[in-house]
mmCIF file of C-alpha atoms in Angstrom:
data_model
loop_
_atom_site.group_PDB
_atom_site.id
_atom_site.type_symbol
_atom_site.label_atom_id
_atom_site.label_comp_id
_atom_site.label_asym_id
_atom_site.label_seq_id
_atom_site.Cartn_x
_atom_site.Cartn_y
_atom_site.Cartn_z
ATOM 1 C CA LEU A 1 120.768 96.379 123.505
ATOM 2 C CA GLU A 2 117.809 94.039 121.365
ATOM 3 C CA ARG A 3 117.065 97.016 119.788
ATOM 4 C CA MET A 4 120.609 97.715 118.516
ATOM 5 C CA GLY A 5 121.133 94.691 117.089
ATOM 6 C CA ASP A 6 123.232 93.166 120.234
ATOM 7 C CA SER A 7 120.881 90.333 120.509
ATOM 8 C CA TRP A 8 123.579 88.007 122.289
ATOM 9 C CA ARG A 9 124.043 90.104 124.517
ATOM 10 C CA ALA A 10 120.948 90.818 125.271
ATOM 11 C CA LEU A 11 120.573 87.702 125.613
ATOM 12 C CA ARG A 12 123.225 86.595 128.409
ATOM 13 C CA LEU A 13 121.930 89.669 130.460
ATOM 14 C CA LEU A 14 118.119 88.670 130.460
ATOM 15 C CA GLY A 15 119.874 85.303 131.332
ATOM 16 C CA ASP A 16 121.714 86.090 134.255
ATOM 17 C CA ALA A 17 118.494 87.886 135.716
ATOM 18 C CA VAL A 18 116.485 85.547 135.741
ATOM 19 C CA ALA A 19 118.934 82.786 136.637
ATOM 20 C CA VAL A 20 119.411 84.956 139.662
ATOM 21 C CA TYR A 21 115.529 85.428 140.349
ATOM 22 C CA GLY A 22 114.048 82.843 138.525
ATOM 23 C CA SER A 23 113.251 81.212 141.657
ATOM 24 C CA GLN A 24 111.715 84.042 143.380
ATOM 25 C CA GLN A 25 107.470 84.600 144.032
ATOM 26 C CA PRO A 26 106.137 85.603 140.391
ATOM 27 C CA SER A 27 106.478 88.670 139.524
ATOM 28 C CA HIS A 28 105.489 90.825 136.131
ATOM 29 C CA ALA A 29 109.168 91.841 135.922
ATOM 30 C CA LEU A 30 110.171 88.194 135.080
ATOM 31 C CA LEU A 31 107.044 87.696 133.139
ATOM 32 C CA VAL A 32 108.378 90.142 131.079
ATOM 33 C CA ALA A 33 112.348 88.739 131.240
ATOM 34 C CA SER A 34 111.078 85.207 130.534
ATOM 35 C CA ASN A 35 109.043 86.313 127.386
ATOM 36 C CA ALA A 36 111.781 88.852 126.041
ATOM 37 C CA ILE A 37 114.258 85.641 125.913
ATOM 38 C CA CYS A 38 111.517 83.475 123.951
ATOM 39 C CA ALA A 39 111.824 86.281 121.414
ATOM 40 C CA ILE A 40 115.265 87.112 121.555
ATOM 41 C CA CYS A 41 115.559 83.393 120.508
ATOM 42 C CA VAL A 42 113.068 83.345 118.076
ATOM 43 C CA GLY A 43 114.666 86.507 116.434
ATOM 44 C CA LEU A 44 117.958 85.285 116.714
ATOM 45 C CA ALA A 45 116.685 81.639 115.224
ATOM 46 C CA HIS A 46 115.601 83.342 112.092
ATOM 47 C CA ARG A 47 118.797 84.809 111.340
ATOM 48 C CA LEU A 48 120.325 81.794 111.841
ATOM 49 C CA ARG A 49 117.965 80.065 109.152
ATOM 50 C CA ASP A 50 120.177 78.236 106.457
ATOM 51 C CA ALA A 51 123.394 79.479 107.922
ATOM 52 C CA GLY A 52 124.801 76.637 109.074
ATOM 53 C CA ASP A 53 125.132 76.402 112.290
ATOM 54 C CA ASP A 54 121.858 74.131 113.420
ATOM 55 C CA HIS A 55 123.507 73.328 116.761
ATOM 56 C CA GLU A 56 123.171 76.930 117.997
ATOM 57 C CA ARG A 57 120.040 77.288 116.400
ATOM 58 C CA ALA A 58 118.675 74.775 118.506
ATOM 59 C CA ALA A 59 119.802 75.490 121.577
ATOM 60 C CA LEU A 60 118.819 78.906 121.197
ATOM 61 C CA LEU A 61 115.206 77.336 120.168
ATOM 62 C CA ALA A 62 115.206 75.086 123.218
ATOM 63 C CA GLN A 63 116.306 77.792 125.796
ATOM 64 C CA GLY A 64 113.517 79.464 124.126
ATOM 65 C CA ARG A 65 110.976 77.325 124.826
ATOM 66 C CA ARG A 66 111.700 77.143 128.639
ATOM 67 C CA GLU A 67 111.569 80.903 129.300
ATOM 68 C CA GLY A 68 108.380 80.989 126.728
ATOM 69 C CA GLU A 69 106.961 78.355 128.985
ATOM 70 C CA ARG A 70 107.713 79.829 132.475
ATOM 71 C CA ALA A 71 106.095 83.377 130.885
ATOM 72 C CA LEU A 72 102.812 81.422 129.852
ATOM 73 C CA ALA A 73 102.527 79.893 133.307
ATOM 74 C CA LEU A 74 103.147 83.383 134.872
ATOM 75 C CA LEU A 75 100.171 84.257 133.011
ATOM 76 C CA LYS A 76 97.749 82.579 135.087
ATOM 77 C CA GLN A 77 100.044 84.514 138.555
ATOM 78 C CA VAL A 78 100.603 87.654 137.552
ATOM 79 C CA ARG A 79 99.514 90.709 135.422
ATOM 80 C CA GLY A 80 100.132 90.480 131.885
ATOM 81 C CA ASP A 81 98.424 93.467 130.127
ATOM 82 C CA THR A 82 99.504 92.898 126.375
ATOM 83 C CA TYR A 83 101.846 89.704 127.417
ATOM 84 C CA ASP A 84 98.275 87.305 127.346
ATOM 85 C CA VAL A 85 99.143 88.440 123.304
ATOM 86 C CA ALA A 86 102.547 88.609 123.461
ATOM 87 C CA VAL A 87 103.710 85.421 125.287
ATOM 88 C CA PRO A 88 101.463 82.376 123.420
ATOM 89 C CA GLY A 89 102.096 84.274 120.007
ATOM 90 C CA ASN A 90 105.926 83.983 120.421
ATOM 91 C CA LEU A 91 105.892 80.630 121.706
ATOM 92 C CA GLY A 92 103.700 79.826 118.988
ATOM 93 C CA GLU A 93 106.323 80.895 116.387
ATOM 94 C CA LEU A 94 109.173 78.923 118.437
ATOM 95 C CA ARG A 95 107.448 75.636 118.365
ATOM 96 C CA LEU A 96 106.522 75.860 114.643
ATOM 97 C CA MET A 97 110.120 77.365 114.639
ATOM 98 C CA GLN A 98 111.217 73.609 115.932
ATOM 99 C CA GLY A 99 108.808 71.968 113.736
ATOM 100 C CA ASP A 100 105.918 71.084 116.009
ATOM 101 C CA GLU A 101 103.254 72.417 113.863
ATOM 102 C CA GLN A 102 100.500 70.939 115.983
ATOM 103 C CA ALA A 103 101.506 72.574 119.238
ATOM 104 C CA ALA A 104 101.930 75.512 117.683
ATOM 105 C CA ARG A 105 98.810 75.920 115.526
ATOM 106 C CA PRO A 106 96.497 76.544 119.048
ATOM 107 C CA LEU A 107 98.921 79.381 120.753
ATOM 108 C CA LEU A 108 99.108 81.303 117.473
ATOM 109 C CA ASP A 109 95.439 81.087 117.041
ATOM 110 C CA SER A 110 93.823 81.789 120.344
ATOM 111 C CA ALA A 111 96.718 85.056 120.082
ATOM 112 C CA LEU A 112 95.955 85.992 116.986
ATOM 113 C CA ALA A 113 92.080 86.139 118.054
ATOM 114 C CA LEU A 114 92.528 88.414 121.569
ATOM 115 C CA ALA A 115 94.806 90.362 119.695
ATOM 116 C CA ILE A 116 91.725 90.771 116.846
ATOM 117 C CA THR A 117 89.330 91.377 119.605
ATOM 118 C CA ARG A 118 90.942 93.651 121.357
ATOM 119 C CA GLY A 119 92.831 95.825 118.130
ATOM 120 C CA LEU A 120 96.434 95.656 118.922
ATOM 121 C CA ARG A 121 97.107 95.767 115.320
ATOM 122 C CA SER A 122 100.938 95.315 115.280
ATOM 123 C CA HIS A 123 100.128 92.377 117.194
ATOM 124 C CA VAL A 124 97.857 91.288 114.773
ATOM 125 C CA TRP A 125 100.137 91.617 111.642
ATOM 126 C CA ARG A 126 103.224 89.426 113.835
ATOM 127 C CA ILE A 127 100.969 86.903 114.336
ATOM 128 C CA THR A 128 99.386 86.441 110.784
ATOM 129 C CA ALA A 129 102.597 86.402 109.779
ATOM 130 C CA SER A 130 103.438 83.444 111.576
ATOM 131 C CA ARG A 131 100.015 81.778 110.878
ATOM 132 C CA ALA A 132 101.467 81.906 107.124
ATOM 133 C CA ASP A 133 104.679 80.184 108.230
ATOM 134 C CA TRP A 134 102.140 77.523 109.916
ATOM 135 C CA LEU A 135 100.408 77.030 105.614
ATOM 136 C CA LEU A 136 103.653 76.994 104.661
ATOM 137 C CA ALA A 137 105.074 74.107 106.989
ATOM 138 C CA THR A 138 102.469 72.513 106.653
ATOM 139 C CA GLY A 139 102.403 72.297 103.004
ATOM 140 C CA LEU A 140 99.943 74.296 101.992
ATOM 141 C CA ALA A 141 102.304 76.865 100.064
ATOM 142 C CA GLY A 142 99.570 78.498 97.408
ATOM 143 C CA ALA A 143 97.550 79.594 100.932
ATOM 144 C CA ALA A 144 100.459 81.167 103.119
ATOM 145 C CA HIS A 145 101.203 82.902 99.545
ATOM 146 C CA ASP A 146 97.797 84.598 99.537
ATOM 147 C CA LEU A 147 97.688 84.892 103.162
ATOM 148 C CA VAL A 148 101.451 86.661 103.405
ATOM 149 C CA LEU A 149 100.819 89.178 100.195
ATOM 150 C CA GLY A 150 97.429 90.429 101.593
ATOM 151 C CA LEU A 151 99.472 91.023 105.192
ATOM 152 C CA ILE A 152 101.877 92.578 103.014
ATOM 153 C CA ALA A 153 98.964 94.697 101.469
ATOM 154 C CA GLU A 154 97.735 95.451 104.179
ATOM 155 C CA MET A 155 100.071 96.722 106.536
ATOM 156 C CA GLY A 156 101.537 99.408 103.513
ATOM 157 C CA GLU A 157 103.626 102.233 105.369
ATOM 158 C CA GLN A 158 102.362 101.569 108.472
ATOM 159 C CA ALA A 159 104.170 97.855 108.520
ATOM 160 C CA PRO A 160 106.792 97.113 111.496
ATOM 161 C CA GLN A 161 110.407 96.931 109.485
ATOM 162 C CA GLN A 162 110.751 93.317 111.080
ATOM 163 C CA THR A 163 107.320 92.236 110.554
ATOM 164 C CA LEU A 164 107.352 93.864 106.978
ATOM 165 C CA ILE A 165 110.983 91.753 106.852
ATOM 166 C CA ARG A 166 109.535 88.392 107.739
ATOM 167 C CA ALA A 167 106.536 88.669 105.643
ATOM 168 C CA HIS A 168 108.557 89.331 102.207
ATOM 169 C CA ASP A 169 110.879 85.891 103.598
ATOM 170 C CA THR A 170 107.635 84.079 103.984
ATOM 171 C CA ALA A 171 106.472 85.189 100.454
ATOM 172 C CA TYR A 172 110.132 84.712 98.865
ATOM 173 C CA ARG A 173 109.556 80.820 100.059
ATOM 174 C CA ALA A 174 106.593 80.324 99.390
ATOM 175 C CA CYS A 175 106.715 81.443 95.917
ATOM 176 C CA ARG A 176 109.993 79.197 95.707
ATOM 177 C CA ALA A 177 107.597 76.575 96.713
ATOM 178 C CA LEU A 178 105.003 76.946 94.062
ATOM 179 C CA GLY A 179 107.939 77.376 91.548
ATOM 180 C CA ARG A 180 107.124 81.305 90.461
ATOM 181 C CA SER A 181 110.930 82.224 90.349
ATOM 182 C CA GLY A 182 110.769 85.750 89.625
ATOM 183 C CA GLU A 183 108.181 86.684 92.389
ATOM 184 C CA ALA A 184 110.196 84.738 94.600
ATOM 185 C CA LEU A 185 113.457 86.589 93.485
ATOM 186 C CA HIS A 186 111.395 90.290 94.501
ATOM 187 C CA HIS A 187 110.504 89.132 97.759
ATOM 188 C CA LEU A 188 114.150 88.038 98.587
ATOM 189 C CA GLU A 189 115.241 91.558 97.244
ATOM 190 C CA GLN A 190 112.722 93.687 99.273
ATOM 191 C CA ALA A 191 113.662 91.144 102.230
ATOM 192 C CA GLU A 192 117.343 91.965 101.810
ATOM 193 C CA ARG A 193 116.951 95.360 101.633
ATOM 194 C CA LEU A 194 114.742 95.803 104.955
ATOM 195 C CA ASP A 195 117.271 93.905 106.484
ATOM 196 C CA ARG A 196 119.915 95.746 105.079
ATOM 197 C CA LYS A 197 118.407 99.211 106.292
ATOM 198 C CA ARG A 198 117.741 98.097 109.666
ATOM 199 C CA SER A 199 121.374 96.570 109.913
ATOM 200 C CA ILE A 200 122.385 100.221 109.443
ATOM 201 C CA GLY A 201 120.024 101.509 111.340
ATOM 202 C CA GLN A 202 121.155 99.364 114.485
ATOM 203 C CA LEU A 203 124.876 100.190 113.690
ATOM 204 C CA ARG A 204 124.267 103.780 113.904
ATOM 205 C CA SER A 205 122.636 103.228 117.340
ATOM 206 C CA GLN A 206 125.783 101.320 118.444
ATOM 207 C CA SER A 207 127.922 104.255 116.939
ATOM 208 C CA GLN A 208 126.025 106.168 119.001
ATOM 209 C CA LEU A 209 126.102 105.112 122.257
ATOM 210 C CA PHE A 210 129.828 104.303 122.314
ATOM 211 C CA VAL A 211 129.810 108.259 121.852
ATOM 212 C CA THR A 212 127.989 108.723 124.845
ATOM 213 C CA ARG A 213 130.039 106.231 126.743
ATOM 214 C CA THR A 214 132.937 108.275 125.694
ATOM 215 C CA GLU A 215 132.150 110.695 126.883
ATOM 216 C CA ALA A 216 130.357 110.623 129.798
ATOM 217 C CA ASP A 217 133.765 108.307 130.867
ATOM 218 C CA ARG A 218 135.943 111.169 130.256
ATOM 219 C CA ALA A 219 133.403 113.505 131.782
ATOM 220 C CA HIS A 220 133.928 111.217 134.700
ATOM 221 C CA ALA A 221 137.918 110.943 135.014
ATOM 222 C CA ASP A 222 138.137 115.125 134.435
#
């Protein structure tokens, strides 16, 4: 559901699961669910930025923080595989979006260092984008600009779609802060083009799922 763009329903399903099973013994499944809620809340908060619904955005970030902190605590009790990179990376990004740069920095730094050590390239790219956001949030627009442009160049044709959208959005905001209007417009257009492409793919997936469900219901009825 999340990958098809139905983030709100994905969030409700995961929230229901955690509400039912969250008080049970620590488990890998609970770790995955809590981290997923945190990640989805981050994604929705990005989409709601400047959309005029600050109350909903703040509520999503608060929910994501609760689940992200739960996932971080679970890492000490259950095997997390790559989640010891993903969890602090997601939580650090979320804390940054809440405006707490001081809390975000050590989470992002630890996640990035571990991702580099393990050779987890997609995680390195995602967290580097968050580090550029951190630089921008702390008034270092020039450093943010240089970091994110280097990231875009490094990712090249292998860039994960969501990370590339975020990177261009950060570049857009950094260029605006630096007064580089033409460059800012370029990155804004790139981010919007990629976001439209993602939305089209999600709508196609939703359409295919609807057809599949309809066929299954018809076959069952027959």
